[in-house]
Coordinates of C-alpha atoms in Angstrom, one line a residue:
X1 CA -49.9 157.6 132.4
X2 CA -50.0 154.1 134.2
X3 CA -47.6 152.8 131.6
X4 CA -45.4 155.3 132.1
X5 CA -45.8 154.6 136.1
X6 CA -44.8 151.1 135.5
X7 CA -41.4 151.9 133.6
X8 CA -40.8 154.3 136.3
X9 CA -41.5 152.3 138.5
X10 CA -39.3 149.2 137.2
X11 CA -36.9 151.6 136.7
X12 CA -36.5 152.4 140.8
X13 CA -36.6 148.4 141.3
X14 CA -33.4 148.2 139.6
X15 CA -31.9 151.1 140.9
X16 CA -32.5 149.9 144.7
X17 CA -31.3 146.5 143.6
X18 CA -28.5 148.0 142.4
X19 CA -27.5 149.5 145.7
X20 CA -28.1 147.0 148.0
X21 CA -25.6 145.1 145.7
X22 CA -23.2 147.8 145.6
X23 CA -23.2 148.4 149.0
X24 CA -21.2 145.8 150.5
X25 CA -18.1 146.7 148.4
X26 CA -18.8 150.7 149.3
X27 CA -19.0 149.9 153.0
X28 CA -17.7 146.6 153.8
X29 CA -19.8 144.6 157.0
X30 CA -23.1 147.1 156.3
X31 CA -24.7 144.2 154.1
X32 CA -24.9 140.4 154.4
X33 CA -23.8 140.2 150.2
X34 CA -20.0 139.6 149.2
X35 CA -18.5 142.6 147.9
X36 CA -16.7 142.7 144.2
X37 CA -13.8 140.3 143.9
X38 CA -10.6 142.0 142.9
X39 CA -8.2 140.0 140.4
X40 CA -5.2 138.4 140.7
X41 CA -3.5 141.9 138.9
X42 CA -5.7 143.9 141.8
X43 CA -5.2 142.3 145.1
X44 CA -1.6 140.4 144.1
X45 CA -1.6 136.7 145.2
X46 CA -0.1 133.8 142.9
X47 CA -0.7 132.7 139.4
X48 CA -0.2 128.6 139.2
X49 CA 0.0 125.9 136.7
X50 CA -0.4 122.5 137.8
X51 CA 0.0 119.0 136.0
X52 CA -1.4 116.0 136.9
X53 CA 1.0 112.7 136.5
X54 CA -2.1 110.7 135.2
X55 CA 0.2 108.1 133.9
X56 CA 1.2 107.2 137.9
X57 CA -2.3 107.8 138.6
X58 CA -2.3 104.1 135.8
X59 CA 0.5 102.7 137.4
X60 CA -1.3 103.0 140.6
X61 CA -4.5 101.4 139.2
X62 CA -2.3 98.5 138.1
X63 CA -0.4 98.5 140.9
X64 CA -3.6 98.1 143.3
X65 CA -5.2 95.2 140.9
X66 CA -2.0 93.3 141.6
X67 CA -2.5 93.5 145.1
X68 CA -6.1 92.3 144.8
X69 CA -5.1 89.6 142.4
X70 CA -2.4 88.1 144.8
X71 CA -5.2 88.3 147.5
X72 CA -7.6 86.4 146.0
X73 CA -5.0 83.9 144.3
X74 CA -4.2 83.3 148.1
X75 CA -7.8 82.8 148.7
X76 CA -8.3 79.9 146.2
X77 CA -4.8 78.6 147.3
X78 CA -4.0 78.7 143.9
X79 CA 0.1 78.7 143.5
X80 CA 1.8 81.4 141.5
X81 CA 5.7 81.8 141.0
X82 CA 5.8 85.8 140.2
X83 CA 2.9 88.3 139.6
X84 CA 4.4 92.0 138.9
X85 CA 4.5 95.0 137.5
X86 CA 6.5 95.4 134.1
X87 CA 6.6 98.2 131.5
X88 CA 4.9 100.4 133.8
X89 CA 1.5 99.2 132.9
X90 CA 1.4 95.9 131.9
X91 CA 1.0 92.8 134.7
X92 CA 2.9 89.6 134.4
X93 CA 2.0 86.6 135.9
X94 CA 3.8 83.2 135.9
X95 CA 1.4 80.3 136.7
X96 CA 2.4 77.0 136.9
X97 CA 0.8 74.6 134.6
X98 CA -1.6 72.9 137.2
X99 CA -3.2 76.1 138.2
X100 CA -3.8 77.6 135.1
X101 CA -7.1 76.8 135.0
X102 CA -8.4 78.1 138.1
X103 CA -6.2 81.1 137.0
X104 CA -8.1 82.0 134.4
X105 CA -11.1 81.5 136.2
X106 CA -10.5 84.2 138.9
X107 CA -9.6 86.7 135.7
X108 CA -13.0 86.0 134.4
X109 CA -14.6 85.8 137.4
X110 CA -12.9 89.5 139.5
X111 CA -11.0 90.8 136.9
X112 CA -12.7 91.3 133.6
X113 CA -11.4 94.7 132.9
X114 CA -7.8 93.1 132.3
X115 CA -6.8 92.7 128.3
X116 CA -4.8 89.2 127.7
X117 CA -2.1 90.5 125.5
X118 CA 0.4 87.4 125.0
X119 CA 0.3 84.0 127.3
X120 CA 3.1 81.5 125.9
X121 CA 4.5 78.3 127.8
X122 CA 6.7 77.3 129.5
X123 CA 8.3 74.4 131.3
X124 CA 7.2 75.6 134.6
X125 CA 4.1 76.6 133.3
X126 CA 2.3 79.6 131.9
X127 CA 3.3 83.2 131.3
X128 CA 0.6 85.7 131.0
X129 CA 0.9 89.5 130.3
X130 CA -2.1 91.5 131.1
X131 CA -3.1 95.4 130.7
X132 CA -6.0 97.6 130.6
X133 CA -7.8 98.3 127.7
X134 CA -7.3 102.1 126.1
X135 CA -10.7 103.2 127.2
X136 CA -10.3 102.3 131.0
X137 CA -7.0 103.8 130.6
X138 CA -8.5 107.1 129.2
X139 CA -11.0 107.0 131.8
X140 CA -8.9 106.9 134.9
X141 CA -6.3 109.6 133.8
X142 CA -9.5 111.5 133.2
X143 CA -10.6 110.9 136.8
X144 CA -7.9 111.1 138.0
X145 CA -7.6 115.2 136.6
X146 CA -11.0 115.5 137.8
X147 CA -10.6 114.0 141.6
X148 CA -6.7 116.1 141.6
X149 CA -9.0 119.3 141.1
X150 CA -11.7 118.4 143.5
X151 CA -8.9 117.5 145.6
X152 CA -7.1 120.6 145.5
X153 CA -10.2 122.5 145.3
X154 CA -11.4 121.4 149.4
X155 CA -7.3 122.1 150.5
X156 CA -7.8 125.6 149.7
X157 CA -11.3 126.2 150.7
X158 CA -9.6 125.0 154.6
X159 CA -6.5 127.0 153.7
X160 CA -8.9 129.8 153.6
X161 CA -8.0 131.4 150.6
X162 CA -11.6 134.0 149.2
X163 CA -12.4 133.8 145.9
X164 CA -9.8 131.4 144.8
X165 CA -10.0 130.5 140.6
X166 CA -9.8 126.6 139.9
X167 CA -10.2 125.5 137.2
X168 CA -9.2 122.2 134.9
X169 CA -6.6 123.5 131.6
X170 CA -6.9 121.2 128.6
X171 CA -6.6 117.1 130.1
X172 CA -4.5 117.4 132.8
X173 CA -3.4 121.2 133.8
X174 CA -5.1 122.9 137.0
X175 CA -5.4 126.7 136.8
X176 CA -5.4 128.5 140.2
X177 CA -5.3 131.5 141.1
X178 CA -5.1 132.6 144.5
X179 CA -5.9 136.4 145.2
X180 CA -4.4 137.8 148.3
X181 CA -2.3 135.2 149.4
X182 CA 0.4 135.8 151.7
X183 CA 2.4 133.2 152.2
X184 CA 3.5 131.6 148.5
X185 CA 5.9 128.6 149.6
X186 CA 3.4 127.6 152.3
X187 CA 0.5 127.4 149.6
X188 CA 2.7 125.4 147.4
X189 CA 3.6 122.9 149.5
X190 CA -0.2 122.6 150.1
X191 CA -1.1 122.0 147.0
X192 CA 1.7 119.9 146.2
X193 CA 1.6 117.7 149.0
X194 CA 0.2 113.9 147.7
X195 CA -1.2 113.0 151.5
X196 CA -0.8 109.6 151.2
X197 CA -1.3 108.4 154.4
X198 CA -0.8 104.6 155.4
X199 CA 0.4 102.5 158.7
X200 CA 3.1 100.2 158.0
X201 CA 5.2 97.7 160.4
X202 CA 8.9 98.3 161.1
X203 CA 11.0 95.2 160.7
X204 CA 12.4 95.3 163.8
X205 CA 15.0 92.4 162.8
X206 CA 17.4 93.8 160.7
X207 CA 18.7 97.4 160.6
X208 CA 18.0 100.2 158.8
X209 CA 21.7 101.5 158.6
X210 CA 23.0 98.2 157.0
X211 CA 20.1 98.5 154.6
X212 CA 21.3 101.8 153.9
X213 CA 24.7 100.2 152.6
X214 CA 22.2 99.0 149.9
X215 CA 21.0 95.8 150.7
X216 CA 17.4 96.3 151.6
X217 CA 15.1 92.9 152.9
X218 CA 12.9 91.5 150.5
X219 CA 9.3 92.7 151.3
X220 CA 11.3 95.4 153.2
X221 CA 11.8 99.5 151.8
X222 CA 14.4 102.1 153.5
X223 CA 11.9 105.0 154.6
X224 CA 13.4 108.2 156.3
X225 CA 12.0 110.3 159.3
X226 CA 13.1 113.9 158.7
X227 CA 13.4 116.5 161.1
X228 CA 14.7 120.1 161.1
X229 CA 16.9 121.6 164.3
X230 CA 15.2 124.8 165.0
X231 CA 18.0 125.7 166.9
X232 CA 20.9 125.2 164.0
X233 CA 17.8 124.8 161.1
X234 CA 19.8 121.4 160.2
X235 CA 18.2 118.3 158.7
X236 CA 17.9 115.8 160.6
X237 CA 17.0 112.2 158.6
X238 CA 16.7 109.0 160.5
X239 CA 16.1 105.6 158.3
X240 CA 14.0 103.5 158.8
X241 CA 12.9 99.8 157.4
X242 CA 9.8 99.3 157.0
X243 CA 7.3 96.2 156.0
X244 CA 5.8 97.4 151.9
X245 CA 2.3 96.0 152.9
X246 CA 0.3 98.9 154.2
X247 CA -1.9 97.5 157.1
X248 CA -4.0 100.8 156.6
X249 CA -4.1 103.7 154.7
X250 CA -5.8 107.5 155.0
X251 CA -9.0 106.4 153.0
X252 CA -10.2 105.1 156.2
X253 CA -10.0 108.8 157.8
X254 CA -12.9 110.6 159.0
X255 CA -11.4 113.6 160.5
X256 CA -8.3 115.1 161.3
X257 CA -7.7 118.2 163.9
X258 CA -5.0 119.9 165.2
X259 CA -4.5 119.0 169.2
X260 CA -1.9 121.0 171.6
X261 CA -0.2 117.8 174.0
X262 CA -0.7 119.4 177.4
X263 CA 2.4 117.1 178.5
X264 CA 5.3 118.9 176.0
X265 CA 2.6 121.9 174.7
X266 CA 4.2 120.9 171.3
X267 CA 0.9 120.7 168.6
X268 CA 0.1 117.3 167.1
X269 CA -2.5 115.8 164.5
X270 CA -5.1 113.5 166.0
X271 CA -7.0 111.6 163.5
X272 CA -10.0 109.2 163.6
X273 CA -11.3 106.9 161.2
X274 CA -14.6 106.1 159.9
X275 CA -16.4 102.7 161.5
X276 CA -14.4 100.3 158.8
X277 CA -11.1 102.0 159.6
X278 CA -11.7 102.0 163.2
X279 CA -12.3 98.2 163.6
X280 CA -9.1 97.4 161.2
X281 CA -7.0 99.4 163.3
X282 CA -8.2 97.9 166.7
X283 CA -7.2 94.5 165.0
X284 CA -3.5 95.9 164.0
X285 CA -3.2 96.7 167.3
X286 CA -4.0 94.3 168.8
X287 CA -2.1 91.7 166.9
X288 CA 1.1 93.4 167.8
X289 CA 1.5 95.2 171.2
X290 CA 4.6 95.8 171.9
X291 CA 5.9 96.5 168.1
X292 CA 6.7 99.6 166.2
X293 CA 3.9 100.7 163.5
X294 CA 5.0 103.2 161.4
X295 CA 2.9 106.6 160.7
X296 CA 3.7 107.1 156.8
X297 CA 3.2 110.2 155.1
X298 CA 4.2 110.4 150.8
X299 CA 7.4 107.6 152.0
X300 CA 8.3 110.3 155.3
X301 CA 8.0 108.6 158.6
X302 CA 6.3 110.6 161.1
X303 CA 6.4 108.9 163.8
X304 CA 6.7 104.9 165.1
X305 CA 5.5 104.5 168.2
X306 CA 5.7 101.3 170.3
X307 CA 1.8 99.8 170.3
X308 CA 1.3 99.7 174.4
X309 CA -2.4 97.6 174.0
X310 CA -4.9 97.3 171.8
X311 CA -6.2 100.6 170.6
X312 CA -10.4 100.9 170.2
X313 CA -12.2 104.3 169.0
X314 CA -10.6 104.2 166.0
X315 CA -8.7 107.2 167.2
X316 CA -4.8 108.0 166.9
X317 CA -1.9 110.9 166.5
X318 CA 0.6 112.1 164.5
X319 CA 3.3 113.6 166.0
X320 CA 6.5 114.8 164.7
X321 CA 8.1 118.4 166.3
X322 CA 5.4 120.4 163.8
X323 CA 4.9 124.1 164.4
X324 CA 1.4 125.1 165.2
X325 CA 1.5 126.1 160.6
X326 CA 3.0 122.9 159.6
X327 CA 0.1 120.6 162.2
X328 CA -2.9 122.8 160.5
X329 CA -1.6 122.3 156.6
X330 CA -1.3 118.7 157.5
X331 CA -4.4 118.6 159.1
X332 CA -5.9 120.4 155.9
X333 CA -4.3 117.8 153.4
X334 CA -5.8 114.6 155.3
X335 CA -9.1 116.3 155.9
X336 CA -9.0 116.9 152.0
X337 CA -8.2 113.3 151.2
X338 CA -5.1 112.1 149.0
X339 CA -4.1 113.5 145.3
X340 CA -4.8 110.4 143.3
X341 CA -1.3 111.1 141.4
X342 CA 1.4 113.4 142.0
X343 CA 1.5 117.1 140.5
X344 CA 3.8 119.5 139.4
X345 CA 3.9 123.0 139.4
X346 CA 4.5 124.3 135.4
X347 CA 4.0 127.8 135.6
X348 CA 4.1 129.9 138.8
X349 CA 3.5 133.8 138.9
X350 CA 3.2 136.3 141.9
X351 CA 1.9 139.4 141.6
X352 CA 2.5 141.5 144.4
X353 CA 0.0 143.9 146.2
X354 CA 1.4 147.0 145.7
X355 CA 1.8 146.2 141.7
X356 CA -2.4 145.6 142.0
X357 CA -3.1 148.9 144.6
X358 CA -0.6 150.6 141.3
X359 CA -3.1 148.8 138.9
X360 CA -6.0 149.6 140.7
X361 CA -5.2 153.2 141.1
X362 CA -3.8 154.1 137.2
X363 CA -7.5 152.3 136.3
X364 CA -9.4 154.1 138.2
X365 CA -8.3 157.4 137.3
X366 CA -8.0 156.6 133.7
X367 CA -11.4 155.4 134.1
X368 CA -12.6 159.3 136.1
X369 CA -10.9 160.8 133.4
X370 CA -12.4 159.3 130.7
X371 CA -15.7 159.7 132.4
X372 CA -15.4 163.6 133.1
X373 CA -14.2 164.3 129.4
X374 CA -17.1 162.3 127.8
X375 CA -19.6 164.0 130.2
X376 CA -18.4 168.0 130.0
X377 CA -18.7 167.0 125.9
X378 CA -22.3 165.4 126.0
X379 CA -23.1 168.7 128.6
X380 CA -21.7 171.6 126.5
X381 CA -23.0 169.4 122.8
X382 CA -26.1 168.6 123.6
X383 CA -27.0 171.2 126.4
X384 CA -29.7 170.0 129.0
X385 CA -29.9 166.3 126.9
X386 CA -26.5 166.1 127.3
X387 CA -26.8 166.3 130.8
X388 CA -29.7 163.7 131.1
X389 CA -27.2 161.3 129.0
X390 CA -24.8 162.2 131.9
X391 CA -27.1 160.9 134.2
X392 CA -27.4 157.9 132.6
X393 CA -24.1 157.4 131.8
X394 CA -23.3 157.5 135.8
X395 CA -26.5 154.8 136.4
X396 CA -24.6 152.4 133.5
X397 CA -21.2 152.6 136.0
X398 CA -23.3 151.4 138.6
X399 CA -25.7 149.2 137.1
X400 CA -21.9 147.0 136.2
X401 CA -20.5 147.5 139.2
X402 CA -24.0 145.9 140.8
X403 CA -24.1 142.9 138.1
X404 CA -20.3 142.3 138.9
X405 CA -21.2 142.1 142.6
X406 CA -24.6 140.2 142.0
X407 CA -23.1 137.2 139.8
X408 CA -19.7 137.3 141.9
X409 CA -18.0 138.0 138.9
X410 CA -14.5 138.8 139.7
X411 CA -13.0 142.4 138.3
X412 CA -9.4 142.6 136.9
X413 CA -7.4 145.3 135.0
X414 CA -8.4 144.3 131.7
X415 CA -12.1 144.5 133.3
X416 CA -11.5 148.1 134.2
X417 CA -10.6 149.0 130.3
X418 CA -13.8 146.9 129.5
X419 CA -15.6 149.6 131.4
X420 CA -13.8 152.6 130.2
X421 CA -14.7 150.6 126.7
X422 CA -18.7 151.3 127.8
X423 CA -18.6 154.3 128.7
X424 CA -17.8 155.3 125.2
X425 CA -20.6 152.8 123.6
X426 CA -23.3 154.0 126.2
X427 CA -22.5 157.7 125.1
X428 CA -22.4 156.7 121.1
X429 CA -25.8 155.3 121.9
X430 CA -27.4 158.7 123.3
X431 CA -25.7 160.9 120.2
X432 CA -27.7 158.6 118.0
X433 CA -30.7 159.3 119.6
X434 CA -29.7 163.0 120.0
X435 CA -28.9 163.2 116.4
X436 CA -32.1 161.6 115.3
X437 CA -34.3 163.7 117.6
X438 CA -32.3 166.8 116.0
X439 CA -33.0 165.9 112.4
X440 CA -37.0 165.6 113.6
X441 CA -37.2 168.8 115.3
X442 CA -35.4 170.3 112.6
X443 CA -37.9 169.5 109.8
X444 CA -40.8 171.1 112.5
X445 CA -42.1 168.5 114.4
X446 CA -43.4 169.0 118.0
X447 CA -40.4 168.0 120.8
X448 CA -42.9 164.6 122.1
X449 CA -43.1 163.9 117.8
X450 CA -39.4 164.1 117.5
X451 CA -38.4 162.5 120.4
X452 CA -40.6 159.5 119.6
X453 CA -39.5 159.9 116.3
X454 CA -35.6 160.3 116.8
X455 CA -35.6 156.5 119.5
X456 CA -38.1 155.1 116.8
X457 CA -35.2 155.1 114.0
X458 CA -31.9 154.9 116.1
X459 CA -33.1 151.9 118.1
X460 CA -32.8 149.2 115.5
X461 CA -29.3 151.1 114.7
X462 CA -28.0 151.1 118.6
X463 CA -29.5 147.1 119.0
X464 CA -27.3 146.0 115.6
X465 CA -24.4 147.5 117.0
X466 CA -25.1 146.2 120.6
X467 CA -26.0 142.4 120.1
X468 CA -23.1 142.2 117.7
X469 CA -20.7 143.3 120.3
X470 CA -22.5 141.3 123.0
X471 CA -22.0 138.2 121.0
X472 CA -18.1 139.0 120.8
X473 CA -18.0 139.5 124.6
X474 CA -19.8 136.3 124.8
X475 CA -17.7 134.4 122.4
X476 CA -14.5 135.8 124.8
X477 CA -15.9 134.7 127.9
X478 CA -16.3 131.3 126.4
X479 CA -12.5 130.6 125.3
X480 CA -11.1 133.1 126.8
X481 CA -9.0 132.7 129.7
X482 CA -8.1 134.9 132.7
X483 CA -7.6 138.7 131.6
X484 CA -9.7 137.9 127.9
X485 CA -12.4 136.8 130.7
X486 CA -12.6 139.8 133.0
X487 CA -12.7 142.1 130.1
X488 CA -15.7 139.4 128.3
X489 CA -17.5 140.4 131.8
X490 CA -17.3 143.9 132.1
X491 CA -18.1 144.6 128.7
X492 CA -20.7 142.5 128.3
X493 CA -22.4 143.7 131.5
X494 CA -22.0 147.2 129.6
X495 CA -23.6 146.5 126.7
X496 CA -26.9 145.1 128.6
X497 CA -26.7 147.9 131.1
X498 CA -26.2 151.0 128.3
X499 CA -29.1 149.0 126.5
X500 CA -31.2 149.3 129.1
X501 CA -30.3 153.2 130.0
X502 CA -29.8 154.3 126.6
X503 CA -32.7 153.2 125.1
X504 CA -35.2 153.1 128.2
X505 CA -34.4 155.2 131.4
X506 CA -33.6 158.4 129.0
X507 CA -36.8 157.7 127.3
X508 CA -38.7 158.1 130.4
X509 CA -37.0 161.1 131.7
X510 CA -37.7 162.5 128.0
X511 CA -41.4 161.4 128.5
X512 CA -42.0 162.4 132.0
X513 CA -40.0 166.4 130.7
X514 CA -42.2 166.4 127.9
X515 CA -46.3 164.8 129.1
X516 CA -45.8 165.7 132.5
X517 CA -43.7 169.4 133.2
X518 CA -45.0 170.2 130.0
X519 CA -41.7 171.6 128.5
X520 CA -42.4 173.3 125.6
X521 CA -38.7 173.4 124.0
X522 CA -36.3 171.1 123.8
X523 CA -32.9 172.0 124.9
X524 CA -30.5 169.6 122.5

């Protein structure tokens, strides 16, 4: 008897567990736990595939080393006549014959990561063409993927988007799904946005309209400041020329909020920068009151305001005609930091809500259906057996629907056909047992003897079957993507729970019929 208390008792455990889990998604607010997610093919919301330009993410790596190398050559006052960027990836560097040797001392000395791949002479000196080795290539398109996903990942937890799917595809693809979303276009320009956010000088000595005739200063690039009318919902693009150096760019932010200017009510972006930002900016500005320095956003001028006095606090804003939408998804992309290469969209779906209420509505009456045929055959088959199998055929439904609430699994449509799937194996498992039980009663054994008897021999029968469909489910969670996933969940969350009702909780109520009401008969 104090076994039998114990399964009982276990039994209860999970059954309480299993509605406290449950309940949240029954009666949304009643319990502190987050209810079943809903697919993509439930709740509507967008399908996306993005791809990460890893090779600009190598271009940019190069494209910063040059910088540091022209830096530090400037340091050493050691002369140079050209030090660019060719084929993309490769560096070339023209030395003069004199310097050569403290050159090559700076490359072994800051930049050992560069790869000599030709030097040859000349009579001005030497020419030198540099690149990265293949594994420092592979590993920055790598981290590259990695830091667009993380990226990505912190712009829509701020969007807030519940129960988004992002995930890396192969080297350099992004899965997302978004579930619910209501605004499409706005999400994509989120997510597509690079954010990279840097504070260049105007050259306010030559204009930008003659440099739009095509001849731009050297050191010099034609940036636009675009606006849209409200009023007419015309473009409005203003050049600009700009200085190339970037006196400061957005990895100095610390934060970036959304402010309303109580002079114009219009919303703007304030933005502060961490200590080393804060002090580099209070030297830009002071070094040139009463100049223009322009706010640059992915080459779009913002704004360029007129620098009144030096500016400490480390503390300025962007301003530009945004509407409240347009200030908060900026906000959103600095807070999140920069893409460290551009992406593209690939694939892009959008499911709409009343396709997934259609979905949710054709699965869940497929799913009663099923459930009501299986359980008037199992009553009028196997009688009052039948009806305990019932019973635990209705504790199986629940016992997935807890385990897809406990692990915050997320349910789809091919989810709901994994569970219509179970209902058939749980039920399979019972007319086993039934049928052994039958043979044993048949050849005159007592109903305890036959029902020992009758789980005794189908339980290694119902475990075969079981752990060789569990292993499929859990082969299909592993490569499967999307639907292949939700139905790998569902069904393998059946197997476990029919194991456990199939071969256990009917076994008690069998036990607890038979040791403690005494039952005489057995009606199956």
């Amino acid at each position: 008897m104090k076994t039998f208390s114990w399964k009982t008792g276990m039994v209860a455990v999970v059954l309480i567990a299993a509605v406290i889990y449950i309940l949240p998604t029954l009666v949304p607010g009643m319990w502190p736990h987050k209810k079943i997610n809903l697919g993509l093919d439930l709740q509507g919301g967008m399908h996306l595939v993005l791809e990460v330009d890893t090779d600009k993410a190598v271009e940019n790596t190069v494209e910063r080393i040059i910088q540091e190398l022209r830096g530090i050559l400037k340091k050493e006052k050691i002369r140079y006549t050209s030090i660019e960027r060719i084929e993309k990836i490769k560096i070339s560097a023209a030395i003069s014959q004199e310097y050569s040797d403290g050159f090559n001392k700076v490359l072994d000395d800051e930049f050992r990561n560069l790869r000599i791949v030709s030097k040859s002479g000349t009579e001005q000196g030497v020419n030198i063409i540099m690149d990265l080795p293949e594994d420092e290539v592979r590993e920055i398109k790598k981290m590259a993927a990695e830091q667009a996903l993380e990226t990505i990942r912190n712009r829509i937890d701020q969007f807030g988007v519940s129960e988004p799917d992002i995930r890396n595809q192969g080297e350099k693809r992004i899965l997302i799904q978004l579930p619910g979303i209501k605004d499409p276009e706005r999400a994509i320009k989120l997510l597509g946005e690079t954010a990279l956010l840097e504070f260049k000088l105007l050259d306010e000595t030559n204009s930008p309209y003659e440099a739009e005739k095509g001849t731009v200063p050297p050191g010099d690039e034609l940036l636009y400041q675009i606006k849209v009318d409200r009023t007419t919902n015309r473009e409005i693009k203003t050049p600009f020329l700009v200085k190339k150096q970037s006196l400061l760019t957005g990895a100095s932010l610390a934060d970036a909020r959304v402010q309303i200017d109580s002079q114009y009510n219009e919303p703007y972006v304030s933005i502060k920068f961490d200590k080393k930002g804060a002090r580099i900016f209070e030297r830009i500005t002071g070094e040139n009151v009463q100049k223009r320095l322009a706010i640059v956003l992915d080459d779009k001028v913002y704004s360029a305001p007129v620098i009144q006095e030096k500016i400490g606090g480390g503390e300025a804003r962007i301003t530009g005609s945004f509407t409240t939408e347009e200030a908060r998804d900026l906000a959103i992309v600095l807070r999140a930091g920069a893409l460290p290469a551009p992406v593209k969209i690939l694939e892009e779906r959008t499911v709409g809500p009343s396709l997934g209420a259609d979905s949710i509505k054709q699965g869940l009456a497929s799913m009663v259906l099923g459930g009501i045929l299986v359980v008037v055959f199992m009553v009028i088959y196997y009688n009052k057996a039948g009806f305990i199998a019932d019973m635990a055929l209705i504790l199986n439904i629940l016992l997935i629907a807890a385990g897809l609430a406990a692990f915050q699994a997320t349910l789809t449509l091919p989810g709901i056909a994994g569970i219509i799937l179970t209902i058939g194996m749980a039920v399979d498992a019972n007319v086993l047992i039934f049928e052994r039980i039958r043979e044993e009663i048949a050849v005159g054994k007592t109903p305890h003897a036959a029902v020992s008897a009758g789980y005794d021999r189908a339980t290694l029968t119902i475990l075969d079957a079981n752990v060789t469909t569990l292993i499929a489910a859990l082969v299909l969670f592993q490569f499967g993507t999307g639907p292949v996933k939700g139905f790998a969940v569902t069904l393998s969350l059946g197997v476990v729970s029919s194991l456990f009702t199939a071969l256990y909780v009917t076994r008690i109520v069998f036990d607890y019929l038979l040791l403690n009401r005494k039952l005489k008969t057995l009606s199956i």
